[in-house]
Amino acid sequence: MRRGSALAIASVVLFVTAGAFVRLARPAPPRVRAGLTKGAPKDVTPAWFGHWIWSAAIEGDEMVTRITPSDLVTKVGPTGWPGCPPGIVCTRHGVRSLVFGEDGTFLYAAHPWTSSDFQQRGSWIDGAVQVDSSFSCAHPRWRAPPTPLTPVHAERRGARLWVAIGHDEDAPLPFAPRPTGRWWVFRRVSRSRFAALFPRLCQPEPSASCHWLCFAPLP
């Protein structure tokens, strides 16, 4: 079983996979047009709009990780999810979250299974994203440089959004501009459900205060 590597942050595990490989029956529906533009007419609902929570990780034709709603339930270690450190809030596989707002707002967040947050905030237009702020409420000293406008390959397949992933799934922005054979599959949720699955506890440090977006409403 493949396991995600850790970000270069002491004592932080970003991704844990578990469970057996499962054969995925994946048809090849028509590709989604990438031209999903900021300021689209209100009577049009582009396929990427909305709040998204991951539901599977795919490699080739194999589902390497399936994330069910029960896997997103937080439990405090050492009881609860296997391997969760004492006193730490954990989910089974962590949470990956996306927002493609109708106003052009973009958000991507990686919550490792130990529930820290690593957030990318910015904008999106025409199938590309730009990151202006990269920060963590749980680890205020963590920062990543802004990302210029970067193409993202995503396909709407039924009710799911399939997003192509690059070789480094723990990169601040892990998405790929073209299919790579690796996908994260996201399901659309309500804004309130999204917020409930988005821990962002501010943990200030002597040398770093929390980013102001830690206290602002989520998009």
PDB file of N, CA and C in Angstrom, residues 112-157:
ATOM      1  N   PRO A 112      -4.116  16.833   7.504  1.00  0.00           N
ATOM      2  CA  PRO A 112      -3.623  15.479   7.731  1.00  0.00           C
ATOM      3  C   PRO A 112      -4.509  14.754   8.724  1.00  0.00           C
ATOM      4  N   TRP A 113      -4.270  13.479   8.886  1.00  0.00           N
ATOM      5  CA  TRP A 113      -5.136  12.703   9.778  1.00  0.00           C
ATOM      6  C   TRP A 113      -5.052  13.189  11.214  1.00  0.00           C
ATOM      7  N   THR A 114      -3.964  13.945  11.551  1.00  0.00           N
ATOM      8  CA  THR A 114      -3.849  14.543  12.879  1.00  0.00           C
ATOM      9  C   THR A 114      -4.491  15.925  12.951  1.00  0.00           C
ATOM     10  N   SER A 115      -5.207  16.329  11.900  1.00  0.00           N
ATOM     11  CA  SER A 115      -6.119  17.486  11.890  1.00  0.00           C
ATOM     12  C   SER A 115      -5.470  18.860  11.839  1.00  0.00           C
ATOM     13  N   SER A 116      -4.165  18.955  11.615  1.00  0.00           N
ATOM     14  CA  SER A 116      -3.595  20.271  11.331  1.00  0.00           C
ATOM     15  C   SER A 116      -4.142  20.769   9.996  1.00  0.00           C
ATOM     16  N   ASP A 117      -4.005  22.057   9.747  1.00  0.00           N
ATOM     17  CA  ASP A 117      -4.512  22.626   8.497  1.00  0.00           C
ATOM     18  C   ASP A 117      -3.370  23.264   7.718  1.00  0.00           C
ATOM     19  N   PHE A 118      -3.367  23.061   6.404  1.00  0.00           N
ATOM     20  CA  PHE A 118      -2.419  23.706   5.503  1.00  0.00           C
ATOM     21  C   PHE A 118      -3.244  24.267   4.352  1.00  0.00           C
ATOM     22  N   GLN A 119      -3.426  25.584   4.359  1.00  0.00           N
ATOM     23  CA  GLN A 119      -4.417  26.224   3.493  1.00  0.00           C
ATOM     24  C   GLN A 119      -3.773  27.016   2.359  1.00  0.00           C
ATOM     25  N   GLN A 120      -4.430  26.962   1.204  1.00  0.00           N
ATOM     26  CA  GLN A 120      -4.065  27.769   0.039  1.00  0.00           C
ATOM     27  C   GLN A 120      -5.290  28.597  -0.341  1.00  0.00           C
ATOM     28  N   ARG A 121      -5.156  29.912  -0.304  1.00  0.00           N
ATOM     29  CA  ARG A 121      -6.275  30.804  -0.628  1.00  0.00           C
ATOM     30  C   ARG A 121      -5.892  31.693  -1.806  1.00  0.00           C
ATOM     31  N   GLY A 122      -6.854  31.908  -2.693  1.00  0.00           N
ATOM     32  CA  GLY A 122      -6.594  32.775  -3.830  1.00  0.00           C
ATOM     33  C   GLY A 122      -7.801  32.891  -4.729  1.00  0.00           C
ATOM     34  N   SER A 123      -7.581  32.755  -6.036  1.00  0.00           N
ATOM     35  CA  SER A 123      -8.652  32.926  -7.009  1.00  0.00           C
ATOM     36  C   SER A 123      -8.498  31.898  -8.121  1.00  0.00           C
ATOM     37  N   TRP A 124      -9.552  31.770  -8.924  1.00  0.00           N
ATOM     38  CA  TRP A 124      -9.501  30.853 -10.064  1.00  0.00           C
ATOM     39  C   TRP A 124     -10.263  31.451 -11.232  1.00  0.00           C
ATOM     40  N   ILE A 125      -9.838  31.093 -12.427  1.00  0.00           N
ATOM     41  CA  ILE A 125     -10.493  31.556 -13.646  1.00  0.00           C
ATOM     42  C   ILE A 125     -10.022  30.685 -14.803  1.00  0.00           C
ATOM     43  N   ASP A 126     -10.954  30.324 -15.687  1.00  0.00           N
ATOM     44  CA  ASP A 126     -10.621  29.558 -16.888  1.00  0.00           C
ATOM     45  C   ASP A 126      -9.820  28.292 -16.592  1.00  0.00           C
ATOM     46  N   GLY A 127     -10.203  27.548 -15.553  1.00  0.00           N
ATOM     47  CA  GLY A 127      -9.544  26.284 -15.271  1.00  0.00           C
ATOM     48  C   GLY A 127      -8.141  26.413 -14.711  1.00  0.00           C
ATOM     49  N   ALA A 128      -7.797  27.561 -14.142  1.00  0.00           N
ATOM     50  CA  ALA A 128      -6.490  27.765 -13.524  1.00  0.00           C
ATOM     51  C   ALA A 128      -6.683  28.445 -12.177  1.00  0.00           C
ATOM     52  N   VAL A 129      -5.740  28.207 -11.261  1.00  0.00           N
ATOM     53  CA  VAL A 129      -5.840  28.778  -9.919  1.00  0.00           C
ATOM     54  C   VAL A 129      -4.601  29.610  -9.614  1.00  0.00           C
ATOM     55  N   GLN A 130      -4.795  30.586  -8.759  1.00  0.00           N
ATOM     56  CA  GLN A 130      -3.705  31.431  -8.283  1.00  0.00           C
ATOM     57  C   GLN A 130      -3.788  31.499  -6.766  1.00  0.00           C
ATOM     58  N   VAL A 131      -2.666  31.246  -6.082  1.00  0.00           N
ATOM     59  CA  VAL A 131      -2.632  31.265  -4.621  1.00  0.00           C
ATOM     60  C   VAL A 131      -1.957  32.544  -4.154  1.00  0.00           C
ATOM     61  N   ASP A 132      -2.673  33.313  -3.338  1.00  0.00           N
ATOM     62  CA  ASP A 132      -2.139  34.551  -2.780  1.00  0.00           C
ATOM     63  C   ASP A 132      -1.665  34.380  -1.342  1.00  0.00           C
ATOM     64  N   SER A 133      -2.323  33.483  -0.586  1.00  0.00           N
ATOM     65  CA  SER A 133      -1.986  33.265   0.822  1.00  0.00           C
ATOM     66  C   SER A 133      -1.876  31.774   1.083  1.00  0.00           C
ATOM     67  N   SER A 134      -0.757  31.374   1.683  1.00  0.00           N
ATOM     68  CA  SER A 134      -0.500  29.969   2.000  1.00  0.00           C
ATOM     69  C   SER A 134      -0.067  29.906   3.456  1.00  0.00           C
ATOM     70  N   PHE A 135      -0.872  29.267   4.314  1.00  0.00           N
ATOM     71  CA  PHE A 135      -0.639  29.369   5.751  1.00  0.00           C
ATOM     72  C   PHE A 135      -1.267  28.195   6.491  1.00  0.00           C
ATOM     73  N   SER A 136      -0.957  28.119   7.784  1.00  0.00           N
ATOM     74  CA  SER A 136      -1.546  27.114   8.666  1.00  0.00           C
ATOM     75  C   SER A 136      -1.927  27.775   9.980  1.00  0.00           C
ATOM     76  N   CYS A 137      -3.159  27.566  10.406  1.00  0.00           N
ATOM     77  CA  CYS A 137      -3.576  28.088  11.710  1.00  0.00           C
ATOM     78  C   CYS A 137      -2.932  27.281  12.839  1.00  0.00           C
ATOM     79  N   ALA A 138      -2.775  25.978  12.631  1.00  0.00           N
ATOM     80  CA  ALA A 138      -2.201  25.111  13.660  1.00  0.00           C
ATOM     81  C   ALA A 138      -0.694  25.294  13.789  1.00  0.00           C
ATOM     82  N   HIS A 139      -0.043  25.714  12.708  1.00  0.00           N
ATOM     83  CA  HIS A 139       1.418  25.883  12.697  1.00  0.00           C
ATOM     84  C   HIS A 139       1.738  27.244  12.077  1.00  0.00           C
ATOM     85  N   PRO A 140       1.597  28.330  12.849  1.00  0.00           N
ATOM     86  CA  PRO A 140       1.685  29.684  12.280  1.00  0.00           C
ATOM     87  C   PRO A 140       3.001  30.007  11.582  1.00  0.00           C
ATOM     88  N   ARG A 141       4.088  29.323  11.941  1.00  0.00           N
ATOM     89  CA  ARG A 141       5.360  29.615  11.275  1.00  0.00           C
ATOM     90  C   ARG A 141       5.431  29.029   9.867  1.00  0.00           C
ATOM     91  N   TRP A 142       4.508  28.113   9.558  1.00  0.00           N
ATOM     92  CA  TRP A 142       4.532  27.502   8.224  1.00  0.00           C
ATOM     93  C   TRP A 142       3.967  28.472   7.193  1.00  0.00           C
ATOM     94  N   ARG A 143       4.731  28.680   6.152  1.00  0.00           N
ATOM     95  CA  ARG A 143       4.289  29.509   5.033  1.00  0.00           C
ATOM     96  C   ARG A 143       4.824  28.886   3.744  1.00  0.00           C
ATOM     97  N   ALA A 144       4.154  29.145   2.645  1.00  0.00           N
ATOM     98  CA  ALA A 144       4.637  28.771   1.322  1.00  0.00           C
ATOM     99  C   ALA A 144       4.489  29.991   0.429  1.00  0.00           C
ATOM    100  N   PRO A 145       5.356  30.130  -0.566  1.00  0.00           N
ATOM    101  CA  PRO A 145       5.278  31.322  -1.419  1.00  0.00           C
ATOM    102  C   PRO A 145       4.009  31.334  -2.252  1.00  0.00           C
ATOM    103  N   PRO A 146       3.570  32.517  -2.681  1.00  0.00           N
ATOM    104  CA  PRO A 146       2.410  32.600  -3.578  1.00  0.00           C
ATOM    105  C   PRO A 146       2.654  31.797  -4.854  1.00  0.00           C
ATOM    106  N   THR A 147       1.571  31.335  -5.446  1.00  0.00           N
ATOM    107  CA  THR A 147       1.651  30.554  -6.680  1.00  0.00           C
ATOM    108  C   THR A 147       1.003  31.341  -7.806  1.00  0.00           C
ATOM    109  N   PRO A 148       1.720  31.584  -8.898  1.00  0.00           N
ATOM    110  CA  PRO A 148       1.099  32.290 -10.027  1.00  0.00           C
ATOM    111  C   PRO A 148       0.011  31.435 -10.663  1.00  0.00           C
ATOM    112  N   LEU A 149      -0.717  32.020 -11.584  1.00  0.00           N
ATOM    113  CA  LEU A 149      -1.820  31.321 -12.235  1.00  0.00           C
ATOM    114  C   LEU A 149      -1.336  29.984 -12.797  1.00  0.00           C
ATOM    115  N   THR A 150      -1.944  28.894 -12.313  1.00  0.00           N
ATOM    116  CA  THR A 150      -1.495  27.537 -12.622  1.00  0.00           C
ATOM    117  C   THR A 150      -2.664  26.709 -13.135  1.00  0.00           C
ATOM    118  N   PRO A 151      -2.551  26.083 -14.306  1.00  0.00           N
ATOM    119  CA  PRO A 151      -3.647  25.253 -14.813  1.00  0.00           C
ATOM    120  C   PRO A 151      -3.906  24.052 -13.909  1.00  0.00           C
ATOM    121  N   VAL A 152      -5.158  23.693 -13.779  1.00  0.00           N
ATOM    122  CA  VAL A 152      -5.585  22.513 -13.023  1.00  0.00           C
ATOM    123  C   VAL A 152      -6.485  21.681 -13.926  1.00  0.00           C
ATOM    124  N   HIS A 153      -6.177  20.397 -14.047  1.00  0.00           N
ATOM    125  CA  HIS A 153      -7.028  19.519 -14.852  1.00  0.00           C
ATOM    126  C   HIS A 153      -8.042  18.843 -13.944  1.00  0.00           C
ATOM    127  N   ALA A 154      -9.312  19.081 -14.205  1.00  0.00           N
ATOM    128  CA  ALA A 154     -10.389  18.456 -13.439  1.00  0.00           C
ATOM    129  C   ALA A 154     -11.500  18.063 -14.393  1.00  0.00           C
ATOM    130  N   GLU A 155     -12.195  16.986 -14.057  1.00  0.00           N
ATOM    131  CA  GLU A 155     -13.286  16.477 -14.880  1.00  0.00           C
ATOM    132  C   GLU A 155     -14.491  16.194 -13.992  1.00  0.00           C
ATOM    133  N   ARG A 156     -15.630  16.694 -14.398  1.00  0.00           N
ATOM    134  CA  ARG A 156     -16.873  16.383 -13.696  1.00  0.00           C
ATOM    135  C   ARG A 156     -17.402  15.056 -14.244  1.00  0.00           C
ATOM    136  N   ARG A 157     -17.522  14.064 -13.372  1.00  0.00           N
ATOM    137  CA  ARG A 157     -18.021  12.744 -13.755  1.00  0.00           C
ATOM    138  C   ARG A 157     -19.226  12.440 -12.879  1.00  0.00           C
TER     139      ARG A 157
END
